[in-house]
Short mmCIF file of C-alpha atoms in Angstrom, two decimals:
data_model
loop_
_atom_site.label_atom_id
_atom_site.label_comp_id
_atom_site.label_asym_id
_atom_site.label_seq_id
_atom_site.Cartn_x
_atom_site.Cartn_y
_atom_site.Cartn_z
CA UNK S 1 -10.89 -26.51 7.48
CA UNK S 2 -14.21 -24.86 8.67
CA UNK S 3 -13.89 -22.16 11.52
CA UNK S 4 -16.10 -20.04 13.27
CA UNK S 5 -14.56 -16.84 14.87
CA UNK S 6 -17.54 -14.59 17.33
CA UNK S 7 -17.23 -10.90 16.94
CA UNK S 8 -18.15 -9.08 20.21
CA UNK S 9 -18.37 -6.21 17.88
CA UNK S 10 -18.25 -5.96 13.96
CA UNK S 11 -18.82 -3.17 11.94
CA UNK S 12 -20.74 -4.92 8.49
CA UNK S 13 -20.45 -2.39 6.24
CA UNK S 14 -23.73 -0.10 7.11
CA UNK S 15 -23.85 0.03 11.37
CA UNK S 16 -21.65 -1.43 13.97
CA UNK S 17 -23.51 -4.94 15.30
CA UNK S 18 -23.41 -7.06 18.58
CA UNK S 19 -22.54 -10.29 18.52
CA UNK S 20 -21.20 -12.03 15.19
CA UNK S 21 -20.75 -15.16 14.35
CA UNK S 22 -18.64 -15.20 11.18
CA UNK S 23 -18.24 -18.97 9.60
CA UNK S 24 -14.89 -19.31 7.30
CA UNK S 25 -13.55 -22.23 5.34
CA UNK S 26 -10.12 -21.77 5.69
CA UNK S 27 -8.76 -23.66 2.77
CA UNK S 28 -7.36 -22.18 0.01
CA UNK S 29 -7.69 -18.52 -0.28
CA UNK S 30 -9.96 -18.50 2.42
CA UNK S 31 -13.87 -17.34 2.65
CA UNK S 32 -16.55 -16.32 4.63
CA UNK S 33 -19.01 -19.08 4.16
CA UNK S 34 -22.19 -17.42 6.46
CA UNK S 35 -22.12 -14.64 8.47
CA UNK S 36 -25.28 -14.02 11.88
CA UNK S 37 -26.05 -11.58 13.84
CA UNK S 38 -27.34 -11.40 17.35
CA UNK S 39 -24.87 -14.54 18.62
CA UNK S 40 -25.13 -13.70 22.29
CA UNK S 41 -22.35 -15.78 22.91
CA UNK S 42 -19.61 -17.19 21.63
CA UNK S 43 -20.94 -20.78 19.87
CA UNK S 44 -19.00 -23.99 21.07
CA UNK S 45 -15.53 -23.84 19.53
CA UNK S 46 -15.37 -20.33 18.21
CA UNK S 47 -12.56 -18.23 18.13
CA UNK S 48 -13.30 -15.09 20.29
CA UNK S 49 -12.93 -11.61 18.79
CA UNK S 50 -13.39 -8.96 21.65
CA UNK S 51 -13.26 -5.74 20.51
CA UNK S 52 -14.55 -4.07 17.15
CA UNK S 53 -14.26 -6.24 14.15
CA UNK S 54 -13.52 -4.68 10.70
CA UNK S 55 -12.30 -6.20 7.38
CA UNK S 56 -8.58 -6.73 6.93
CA UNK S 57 -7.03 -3.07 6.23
CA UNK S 58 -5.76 -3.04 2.36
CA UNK S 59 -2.11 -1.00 2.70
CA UNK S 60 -2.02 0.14 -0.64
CA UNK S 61 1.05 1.62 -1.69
CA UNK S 62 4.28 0.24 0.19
CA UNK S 63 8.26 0.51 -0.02
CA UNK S 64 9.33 -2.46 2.33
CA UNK S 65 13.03 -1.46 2.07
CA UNK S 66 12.15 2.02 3.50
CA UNK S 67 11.30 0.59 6.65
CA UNK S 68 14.81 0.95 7.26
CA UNK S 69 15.06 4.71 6.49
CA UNK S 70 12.92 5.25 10.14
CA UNK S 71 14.65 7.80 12.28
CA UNK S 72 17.63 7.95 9.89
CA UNK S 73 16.05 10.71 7.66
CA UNK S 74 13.99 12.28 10.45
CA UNK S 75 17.48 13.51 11.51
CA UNK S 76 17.86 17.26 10.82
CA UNK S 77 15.92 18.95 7.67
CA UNK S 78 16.30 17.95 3.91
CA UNK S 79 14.35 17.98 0.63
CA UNK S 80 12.54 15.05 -0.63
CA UNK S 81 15.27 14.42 -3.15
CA UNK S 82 18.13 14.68 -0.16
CA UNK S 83 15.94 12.03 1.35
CA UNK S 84 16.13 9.99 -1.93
CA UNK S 85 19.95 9.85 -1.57
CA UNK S 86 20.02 7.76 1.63
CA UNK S 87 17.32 5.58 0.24
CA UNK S 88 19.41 4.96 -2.59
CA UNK S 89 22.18 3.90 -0.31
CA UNK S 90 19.92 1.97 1.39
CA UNK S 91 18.84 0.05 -2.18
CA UNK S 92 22.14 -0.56 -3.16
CA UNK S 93 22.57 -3.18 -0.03
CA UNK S 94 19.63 -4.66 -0.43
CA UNK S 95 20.11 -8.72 -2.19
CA UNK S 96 17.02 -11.51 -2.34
CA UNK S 97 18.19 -13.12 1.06
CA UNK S 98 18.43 -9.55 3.19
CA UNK S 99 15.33 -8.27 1.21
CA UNK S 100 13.75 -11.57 2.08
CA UNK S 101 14.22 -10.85 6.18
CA UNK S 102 13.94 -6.89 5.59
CA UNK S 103 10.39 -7.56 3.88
CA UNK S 104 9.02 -10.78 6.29
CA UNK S 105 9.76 -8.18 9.00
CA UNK S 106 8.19 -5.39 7.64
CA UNK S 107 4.87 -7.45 6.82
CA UNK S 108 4.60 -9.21 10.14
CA UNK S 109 4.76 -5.57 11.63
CA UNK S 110 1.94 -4.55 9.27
CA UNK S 111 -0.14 -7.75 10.24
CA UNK S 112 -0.06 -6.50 14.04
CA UNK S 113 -1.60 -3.24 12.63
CA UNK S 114 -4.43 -4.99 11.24
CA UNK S 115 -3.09 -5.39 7.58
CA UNK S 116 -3.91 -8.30 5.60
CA UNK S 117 -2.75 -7.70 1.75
CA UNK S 118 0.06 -4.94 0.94
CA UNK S 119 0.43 -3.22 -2.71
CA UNK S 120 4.26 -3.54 -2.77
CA UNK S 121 5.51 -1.09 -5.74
CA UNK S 122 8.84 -3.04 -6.66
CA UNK S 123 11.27 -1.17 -8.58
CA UNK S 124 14.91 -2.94 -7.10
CA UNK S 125 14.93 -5.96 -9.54
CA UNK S 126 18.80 -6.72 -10.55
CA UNK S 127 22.36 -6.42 -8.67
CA UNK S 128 23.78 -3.16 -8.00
CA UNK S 129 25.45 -2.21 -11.32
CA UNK S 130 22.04 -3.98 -13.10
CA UNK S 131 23.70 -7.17 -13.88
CA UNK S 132 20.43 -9.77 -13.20
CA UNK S 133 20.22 -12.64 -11.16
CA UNK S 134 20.00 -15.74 -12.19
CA UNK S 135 16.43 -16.00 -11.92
CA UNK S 136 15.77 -12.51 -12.95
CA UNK S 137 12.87 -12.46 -10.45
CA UNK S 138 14.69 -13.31 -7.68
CA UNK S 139 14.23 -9.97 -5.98
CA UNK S 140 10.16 -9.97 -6.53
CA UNK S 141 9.85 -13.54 -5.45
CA UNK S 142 11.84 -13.10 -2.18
CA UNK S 143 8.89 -10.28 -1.25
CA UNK S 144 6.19 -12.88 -2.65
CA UNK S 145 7.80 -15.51 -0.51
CA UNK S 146 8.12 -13.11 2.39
CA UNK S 147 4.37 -11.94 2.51
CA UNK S 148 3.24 -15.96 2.95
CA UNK S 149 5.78 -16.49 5.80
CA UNK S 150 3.78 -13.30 7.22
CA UNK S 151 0.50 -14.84 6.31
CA UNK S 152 -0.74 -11.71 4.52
CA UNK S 153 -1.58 -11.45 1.18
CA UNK S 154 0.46 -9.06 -1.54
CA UNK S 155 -0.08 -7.58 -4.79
CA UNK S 156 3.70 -7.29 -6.04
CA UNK S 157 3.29 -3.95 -8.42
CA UNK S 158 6.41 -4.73 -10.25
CA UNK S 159 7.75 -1.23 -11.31
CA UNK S 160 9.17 -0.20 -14.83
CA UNK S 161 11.42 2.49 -13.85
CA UNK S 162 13.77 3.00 -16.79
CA UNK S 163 15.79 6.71 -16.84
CA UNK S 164 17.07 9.15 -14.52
CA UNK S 165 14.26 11.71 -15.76
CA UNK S 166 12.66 13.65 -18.24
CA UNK S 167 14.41 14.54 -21.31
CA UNK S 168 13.94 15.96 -24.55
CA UNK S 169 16.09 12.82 -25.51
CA UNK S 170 14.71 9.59 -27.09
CA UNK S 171 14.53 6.73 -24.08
CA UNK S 172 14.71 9.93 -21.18
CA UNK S 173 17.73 10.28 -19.28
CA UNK S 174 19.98 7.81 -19.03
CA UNK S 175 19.96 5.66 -15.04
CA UNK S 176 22.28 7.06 -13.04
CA UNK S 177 24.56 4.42 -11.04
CA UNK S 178 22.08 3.98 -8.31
CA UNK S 179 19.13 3.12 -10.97
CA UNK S 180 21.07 1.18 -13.02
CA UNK S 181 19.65 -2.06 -10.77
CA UNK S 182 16.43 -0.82 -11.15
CA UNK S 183 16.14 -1.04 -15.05
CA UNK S 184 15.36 -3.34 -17.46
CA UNK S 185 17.03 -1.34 -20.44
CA UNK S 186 13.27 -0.55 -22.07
CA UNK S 187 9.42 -1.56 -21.34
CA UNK S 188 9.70 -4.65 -23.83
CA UNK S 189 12.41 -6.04 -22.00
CA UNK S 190 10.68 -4.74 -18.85
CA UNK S 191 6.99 -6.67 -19.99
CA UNK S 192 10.03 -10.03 -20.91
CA UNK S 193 11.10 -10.37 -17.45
CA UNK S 194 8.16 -9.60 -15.62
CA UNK S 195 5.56 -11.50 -17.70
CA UNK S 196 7.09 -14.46 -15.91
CA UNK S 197 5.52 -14.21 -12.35
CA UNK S 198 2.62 -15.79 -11.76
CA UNK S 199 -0.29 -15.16 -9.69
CA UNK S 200 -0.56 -17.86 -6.34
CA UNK S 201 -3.18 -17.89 -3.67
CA UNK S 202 -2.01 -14.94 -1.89
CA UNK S 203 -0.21 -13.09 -4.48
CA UNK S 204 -1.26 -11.38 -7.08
CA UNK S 205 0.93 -9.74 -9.99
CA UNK S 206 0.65 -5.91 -11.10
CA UNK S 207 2.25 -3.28 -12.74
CA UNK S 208 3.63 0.16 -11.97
CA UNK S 209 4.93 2.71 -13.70
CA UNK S 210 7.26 4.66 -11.25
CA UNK S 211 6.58 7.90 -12.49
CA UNK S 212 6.77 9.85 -15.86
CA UNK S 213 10.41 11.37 -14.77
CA UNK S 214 11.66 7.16 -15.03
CA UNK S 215 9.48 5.73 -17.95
CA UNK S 216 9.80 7.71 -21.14
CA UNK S 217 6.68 8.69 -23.28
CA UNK S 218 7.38 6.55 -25.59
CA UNK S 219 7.03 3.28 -23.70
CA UNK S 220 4.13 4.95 -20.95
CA UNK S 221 1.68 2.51 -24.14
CA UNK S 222 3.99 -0.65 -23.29
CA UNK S 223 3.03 -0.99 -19.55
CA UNK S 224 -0.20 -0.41 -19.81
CA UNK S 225 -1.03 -2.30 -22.50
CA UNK S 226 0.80 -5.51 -20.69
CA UNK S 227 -1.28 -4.61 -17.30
CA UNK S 228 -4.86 -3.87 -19.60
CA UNK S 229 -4.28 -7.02 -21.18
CA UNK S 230 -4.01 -9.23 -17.96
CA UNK S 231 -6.55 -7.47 -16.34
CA UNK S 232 -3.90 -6.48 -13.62
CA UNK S 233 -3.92 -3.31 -10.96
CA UNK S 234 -1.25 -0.64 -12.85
CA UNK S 235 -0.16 1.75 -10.41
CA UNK S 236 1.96 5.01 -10.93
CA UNK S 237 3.36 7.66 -8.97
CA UNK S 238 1.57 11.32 -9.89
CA UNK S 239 2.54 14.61 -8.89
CA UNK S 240 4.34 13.87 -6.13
CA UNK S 241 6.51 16.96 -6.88
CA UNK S 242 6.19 20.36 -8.40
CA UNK S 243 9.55 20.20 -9.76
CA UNK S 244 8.36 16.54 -11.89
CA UNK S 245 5.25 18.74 -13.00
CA UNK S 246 7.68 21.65 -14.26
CA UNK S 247 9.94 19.25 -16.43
CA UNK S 248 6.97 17.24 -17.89
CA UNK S 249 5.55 20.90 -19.08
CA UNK S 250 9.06 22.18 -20.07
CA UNK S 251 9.58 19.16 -22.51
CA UNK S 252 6.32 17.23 -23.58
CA UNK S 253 3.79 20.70 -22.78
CA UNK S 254 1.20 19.22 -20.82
CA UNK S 255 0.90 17.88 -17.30
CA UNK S 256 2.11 14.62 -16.07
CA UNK S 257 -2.06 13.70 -15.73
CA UNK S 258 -2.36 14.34 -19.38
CA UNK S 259 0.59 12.44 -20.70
CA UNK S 260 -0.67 9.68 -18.77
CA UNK S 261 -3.93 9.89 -20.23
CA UNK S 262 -2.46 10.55 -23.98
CA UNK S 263 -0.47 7.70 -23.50
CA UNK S 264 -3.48 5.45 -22.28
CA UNK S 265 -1.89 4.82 -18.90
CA UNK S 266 -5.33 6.56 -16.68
CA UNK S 267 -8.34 4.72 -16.39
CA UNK S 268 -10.79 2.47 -14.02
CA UNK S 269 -8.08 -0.11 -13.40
CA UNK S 270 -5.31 2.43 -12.42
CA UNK S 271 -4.45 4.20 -9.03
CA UNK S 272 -2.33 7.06 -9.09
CA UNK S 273 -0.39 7.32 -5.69
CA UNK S 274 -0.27 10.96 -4.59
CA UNK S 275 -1.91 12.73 -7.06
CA UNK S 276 -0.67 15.69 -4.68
CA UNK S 277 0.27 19.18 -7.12
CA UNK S 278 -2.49 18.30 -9.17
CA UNK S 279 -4.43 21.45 -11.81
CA UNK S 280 -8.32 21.67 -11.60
CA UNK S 281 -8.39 20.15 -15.29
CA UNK S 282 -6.40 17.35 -13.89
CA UNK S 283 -8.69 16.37 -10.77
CA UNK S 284 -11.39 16.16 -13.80
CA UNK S 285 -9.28 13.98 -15.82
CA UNK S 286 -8.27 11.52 -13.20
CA UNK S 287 -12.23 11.64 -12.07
CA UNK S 288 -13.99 10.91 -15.63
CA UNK S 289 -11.93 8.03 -16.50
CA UNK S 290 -12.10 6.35 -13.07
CA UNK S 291 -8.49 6.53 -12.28
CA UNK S 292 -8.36 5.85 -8.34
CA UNK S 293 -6.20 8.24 -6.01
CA UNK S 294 -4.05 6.50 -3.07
CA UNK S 295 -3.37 8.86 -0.42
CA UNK S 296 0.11 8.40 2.14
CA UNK S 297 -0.71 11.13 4.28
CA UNK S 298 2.00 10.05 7.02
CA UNK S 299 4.64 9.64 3.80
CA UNK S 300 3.47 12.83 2.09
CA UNK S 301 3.98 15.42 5.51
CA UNK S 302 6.99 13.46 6.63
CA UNK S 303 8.56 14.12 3.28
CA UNK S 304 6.88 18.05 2.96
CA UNK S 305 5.49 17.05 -0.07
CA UNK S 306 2.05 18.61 0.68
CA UNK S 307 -1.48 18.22 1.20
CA UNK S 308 -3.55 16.39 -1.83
CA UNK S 309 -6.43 17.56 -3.42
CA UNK S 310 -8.51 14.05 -2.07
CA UNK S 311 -11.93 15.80 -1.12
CA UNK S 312 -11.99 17.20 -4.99
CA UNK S 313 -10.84 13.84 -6.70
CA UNK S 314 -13.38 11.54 -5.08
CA UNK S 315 -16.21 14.28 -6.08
CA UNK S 316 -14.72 14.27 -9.80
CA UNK S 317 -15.07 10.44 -9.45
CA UNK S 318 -11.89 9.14 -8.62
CA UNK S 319 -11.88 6.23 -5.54
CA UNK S 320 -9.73 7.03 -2.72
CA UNK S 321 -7.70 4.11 -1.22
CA UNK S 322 -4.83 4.68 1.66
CA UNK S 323 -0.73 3.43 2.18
CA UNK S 324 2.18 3.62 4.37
CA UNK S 325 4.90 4.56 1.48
CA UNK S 326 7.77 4.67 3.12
CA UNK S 327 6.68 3.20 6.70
CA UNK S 328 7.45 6.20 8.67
CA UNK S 329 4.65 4.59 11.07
CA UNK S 330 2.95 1.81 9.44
CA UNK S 331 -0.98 2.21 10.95
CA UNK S 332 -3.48 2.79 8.41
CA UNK S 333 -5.83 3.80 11.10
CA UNK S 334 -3.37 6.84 10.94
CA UNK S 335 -3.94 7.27 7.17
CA UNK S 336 -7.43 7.49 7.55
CA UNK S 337 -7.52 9.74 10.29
CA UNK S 338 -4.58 11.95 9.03
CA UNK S 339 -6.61 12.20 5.08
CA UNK S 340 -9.19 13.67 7.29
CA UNK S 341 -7.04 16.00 9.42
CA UNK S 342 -5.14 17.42 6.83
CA UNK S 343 -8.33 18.58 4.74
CA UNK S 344 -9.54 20.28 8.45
CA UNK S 345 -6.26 22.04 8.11
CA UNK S 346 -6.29 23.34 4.41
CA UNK S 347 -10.03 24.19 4.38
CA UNK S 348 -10.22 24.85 7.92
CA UNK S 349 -13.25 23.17 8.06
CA UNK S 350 -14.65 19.60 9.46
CA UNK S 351 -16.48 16.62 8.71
CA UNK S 352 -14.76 15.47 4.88
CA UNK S 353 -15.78 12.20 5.40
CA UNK S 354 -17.34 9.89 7.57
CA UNK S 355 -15.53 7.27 9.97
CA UNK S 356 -17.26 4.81 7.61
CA UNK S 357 -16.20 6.21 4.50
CA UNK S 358 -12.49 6.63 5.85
CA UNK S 359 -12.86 2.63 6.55
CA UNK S 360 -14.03 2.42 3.40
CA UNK S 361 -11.09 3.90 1.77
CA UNK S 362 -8.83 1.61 4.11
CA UNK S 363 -10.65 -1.46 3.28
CA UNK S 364 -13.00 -2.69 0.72
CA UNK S 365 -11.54 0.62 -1.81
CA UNK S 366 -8.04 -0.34 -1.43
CA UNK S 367 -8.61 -4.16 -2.05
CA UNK S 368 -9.99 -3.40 -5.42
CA UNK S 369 -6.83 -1.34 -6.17
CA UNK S 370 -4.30 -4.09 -5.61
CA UNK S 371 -6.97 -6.49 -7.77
CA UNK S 372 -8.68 -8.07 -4.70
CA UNK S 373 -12.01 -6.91 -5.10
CA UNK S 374 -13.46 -9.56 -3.38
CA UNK S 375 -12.08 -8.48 -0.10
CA UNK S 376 -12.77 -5.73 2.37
CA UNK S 377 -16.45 -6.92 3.72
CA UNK S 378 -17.82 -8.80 5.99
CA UNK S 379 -20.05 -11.06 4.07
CA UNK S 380 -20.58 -14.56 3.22
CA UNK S 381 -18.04 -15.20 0.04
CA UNK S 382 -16.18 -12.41 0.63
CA UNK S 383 -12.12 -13.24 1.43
CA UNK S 384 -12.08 -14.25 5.43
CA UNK S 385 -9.60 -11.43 5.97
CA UNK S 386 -10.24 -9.86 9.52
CA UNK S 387 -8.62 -7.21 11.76
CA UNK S 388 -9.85 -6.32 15.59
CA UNK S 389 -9.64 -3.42 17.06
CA UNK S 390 -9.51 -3.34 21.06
CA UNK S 391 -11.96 -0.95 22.42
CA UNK S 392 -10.59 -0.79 26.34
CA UNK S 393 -7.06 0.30 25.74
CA UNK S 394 -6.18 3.58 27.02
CA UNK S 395 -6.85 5.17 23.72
CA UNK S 396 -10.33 3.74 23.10
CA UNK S 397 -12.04 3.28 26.62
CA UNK S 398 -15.04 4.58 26.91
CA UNK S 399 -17.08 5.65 24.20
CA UNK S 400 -19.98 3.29 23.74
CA UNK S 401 -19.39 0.27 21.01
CA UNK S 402 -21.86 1.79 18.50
CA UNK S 403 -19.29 4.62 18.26
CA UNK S 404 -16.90 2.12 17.29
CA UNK S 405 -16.12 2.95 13.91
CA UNK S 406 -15.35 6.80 15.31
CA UNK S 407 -13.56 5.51 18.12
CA UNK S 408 -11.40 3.30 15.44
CA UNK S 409 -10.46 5.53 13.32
CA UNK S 410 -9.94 9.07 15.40
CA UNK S 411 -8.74 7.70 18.37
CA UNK S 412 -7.09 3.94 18.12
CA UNK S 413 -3.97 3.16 16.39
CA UNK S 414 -2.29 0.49 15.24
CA UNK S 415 -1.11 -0.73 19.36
CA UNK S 416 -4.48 -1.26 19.55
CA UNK S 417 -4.99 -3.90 17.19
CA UNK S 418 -5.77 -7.22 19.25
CA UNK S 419 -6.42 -10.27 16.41
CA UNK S 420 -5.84 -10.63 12.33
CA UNK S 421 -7.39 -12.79 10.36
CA UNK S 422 -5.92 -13.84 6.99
CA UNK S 423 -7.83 -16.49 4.98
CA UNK S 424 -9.85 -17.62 7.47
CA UNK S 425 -6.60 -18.15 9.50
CA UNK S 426 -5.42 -16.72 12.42
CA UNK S 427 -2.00 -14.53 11.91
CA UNK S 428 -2.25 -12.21 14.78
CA UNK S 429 -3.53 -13.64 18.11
CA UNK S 430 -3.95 -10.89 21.26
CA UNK S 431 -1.44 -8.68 19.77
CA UNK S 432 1.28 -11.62 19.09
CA UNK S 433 2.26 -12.72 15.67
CA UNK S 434 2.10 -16.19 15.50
CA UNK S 435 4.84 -17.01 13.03
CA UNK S 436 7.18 -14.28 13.61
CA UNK S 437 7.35 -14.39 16.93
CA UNK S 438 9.39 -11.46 17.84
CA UNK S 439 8.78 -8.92 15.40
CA UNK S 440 10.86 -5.87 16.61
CA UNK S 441 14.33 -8.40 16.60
CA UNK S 442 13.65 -9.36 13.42
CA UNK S 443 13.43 -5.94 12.49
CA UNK S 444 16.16 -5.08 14.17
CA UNK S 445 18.32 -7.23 12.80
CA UNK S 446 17.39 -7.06 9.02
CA UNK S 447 17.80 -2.77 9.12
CA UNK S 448 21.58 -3.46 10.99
CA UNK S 449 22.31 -5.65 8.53
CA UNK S 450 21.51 -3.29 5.87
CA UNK S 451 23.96 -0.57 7.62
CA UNK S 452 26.98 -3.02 8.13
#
């Protein structure tokens, strides 16, 4: 199960190097067993790489049933909760066999864009109506099955999201019809059903709190405890909206930051996704207790839900990681660049980060936020988990290849990833998936059958 793949170009974590022969044992999970420099050549057997080799991108925060909201919501103006209405129409189709082909779709697509393990925040766990299936997981372990058939890996966030908002009233809000499949009744019940997935060799199991408007105060202490105890990623939606800020101070009198915090749901092994309408004292919270930050910069100006405070969390403290959401493009090249763009365009300055430290934030950052922190470098045990980015398309001819890490990131998107590497395996070959052979049909035909 030993395989050697020769990088004309990989970038290994400090400078961009000719020439790398990268040795993987491809059994199991899949490592990098030795990794030299100054191959001039590709070594008898290799697999070539041309191009720029980087670790496997890390999409950190997905939907995979809001791949098939593209182009439906783009259609005339809205609100972010107008666009929540088709979504929910959308969730209410959605049963383990057409979730199964919606979600194997969506991840080959993301493997041809150079990502090799999602975050997939799972909140649609029972039948419409919330009646539960008889395996009460079914719904989790068709997107777990679904990520091996795309050879990536996953970290299935499974979501407690239990009321229709914030309330003065004990347990929140009641679900309305459409979140009624979404529920578990309460967070013990919640911690029951979910406590039964198990971690595999390319999944790992999380938590999530969706967002203090769907998990009372009460039972914020519930999830976390379950994900502190297992040592698991906890993720949670954070000031995504002003109007969620407004009803958390109108009825608890503090900011949706603080209850987390009061309620022990912030700290080093948490990411809060957005952290967009955030106050000063929040940025400092979130910073000091090591809380990471995922940004969805494609998601957050598709939706108009504005332009996060990233530059200010990472200098508070807070590690920056980067997701697709809801897969209005899926390319985190785009994330990267567009984290950077959108700072030039508040500040109306340039130069937030480096190419490198965007990378950064795509790779090795947003592995440890979906609990794989061995992956996202290019370095003997590290996880074999490769992506390779052309550098003679139209888009990235002609800068020279020690600029490849600018030339990645500011100018190359996800067309022009040519080869992923999963495991030591090979998932993507010259642009071609290799078990889901025609990606776009199979998209195709998991969205129709999702509008039928």
């Amino acid at each position: 199960m030993q395989v050697t793949y020769w990088a004309e170009h990989a970038w290994l974590g400090t400078n961009v190097e000719p020439g790398v022969a990268i040795d993987a044992d491809a059994a199991g999970c899949g490592r990098i067993t030795a990794v030299r420099t100054g191959v001039d050549a590709p070594p008898p057997g290799a697999e070539v790489l041309r191009g720029l080799t980087l670790p496997g991108l890390a999409n950190t925060h997905s939907h995979a049933f809001h791949r098939a909201l593209r182009g439906v919501v783009q259609v005339g103006s809205g609100t972010f909760w107008t666009w929540r209405d088709v979504m929910y129409r959308i969730a209410s189709r959605l049963d383990p066999d057409s979730y199964f082909a919606l979600a194997r779709a969506v991840y080959a697509e993301m493997a041809l864009a150079g990502i090799t393990a999602v975050g997939e925040f799972h909140y649609v766990h029972h039948r419409p109506g919330g009646g539960r299936y008889d395996d009460p997981n079914a719904m989790g372990e068709a997107l777990i099955a679904a990520a091996a058939e795309a050879g990536i890996r996953i970290t299935l966030l499974d979501t407690a999201y239990l009321a229709s908002g914030i309330s003065r009233e004990r347990g929140g809000a009641a679900p309305d019809h459409h979140q009624l499949r979404f529920s578990d009744g309460d967070a013990e019940a919640w911690a029951a059903r979910c406590g039964v997935l198990k971690d595999r060799d390319h999944a790992r199991i999380g938590a999530a709190v969706h967002s203090v408007r769907a998990v009372p105060a009460d039972q914020l202490g519930t999830v976390a405890a379950w994900a502190r105890e297992r040592g698991a990623p906890l993720h949670v939606h954070l000031s995504e909206q002003t109007a969620e800020n407004e009803a958390c101070l109108a009825v608890h009198g503090r900011t949706p930051a603080r209850l987390l915090a009061d309620h022990g749901v912030l700290g080093p092994g948490t990411t809060g996704v957005h952290n967009t309408h955030l106050t000063d004292d929040d940025i400092r919270l979130i910073g000091s207790t090591g809380t990471g930050t995922c940004m969805c910069p494609t998601t957050e100006r598709d939706l108009a839900d504005g332009i996060g405070p990233a530059v200010a969390l990472q200098g508070a403290g807070s590690p920056l990681s980067l997701g697709s959401d809801s897969h209005a493009v899926i390319d985190l090249l785009e994330e990267a660049r567009a984290m950077e763009l959108n700072e030039r365009l508040r500040s109306r300055t340039r130069g937030h980060w480096t190419a490198a430290a965007l990378l950064r934030a795509a790779t090795a950052d947003g592995h440890a936020a979906l609990g794989w922190p061995d992956a996202g470098a290019i370095e003997p045990g590290a996880l074999a988990d490769l992506t390779t980015v052309a550098l003679d398309s139209v888009r990235t001819a002609g800068p020279l290849p020690r600029l490849g890490l600018e030339t990645a990131v500011f100018a190359a998107s996800a067309a022009d990833v040519r080869h992923t590497v999963v495991g030591g395996r090979s998932v993507v070959r010259d642009g071609a998936h290799r078990s889901v052979p025609d990606v776009p049909r199979a998209l195709a035909t998991a969205v129709a059958a999702l509008r039928s």
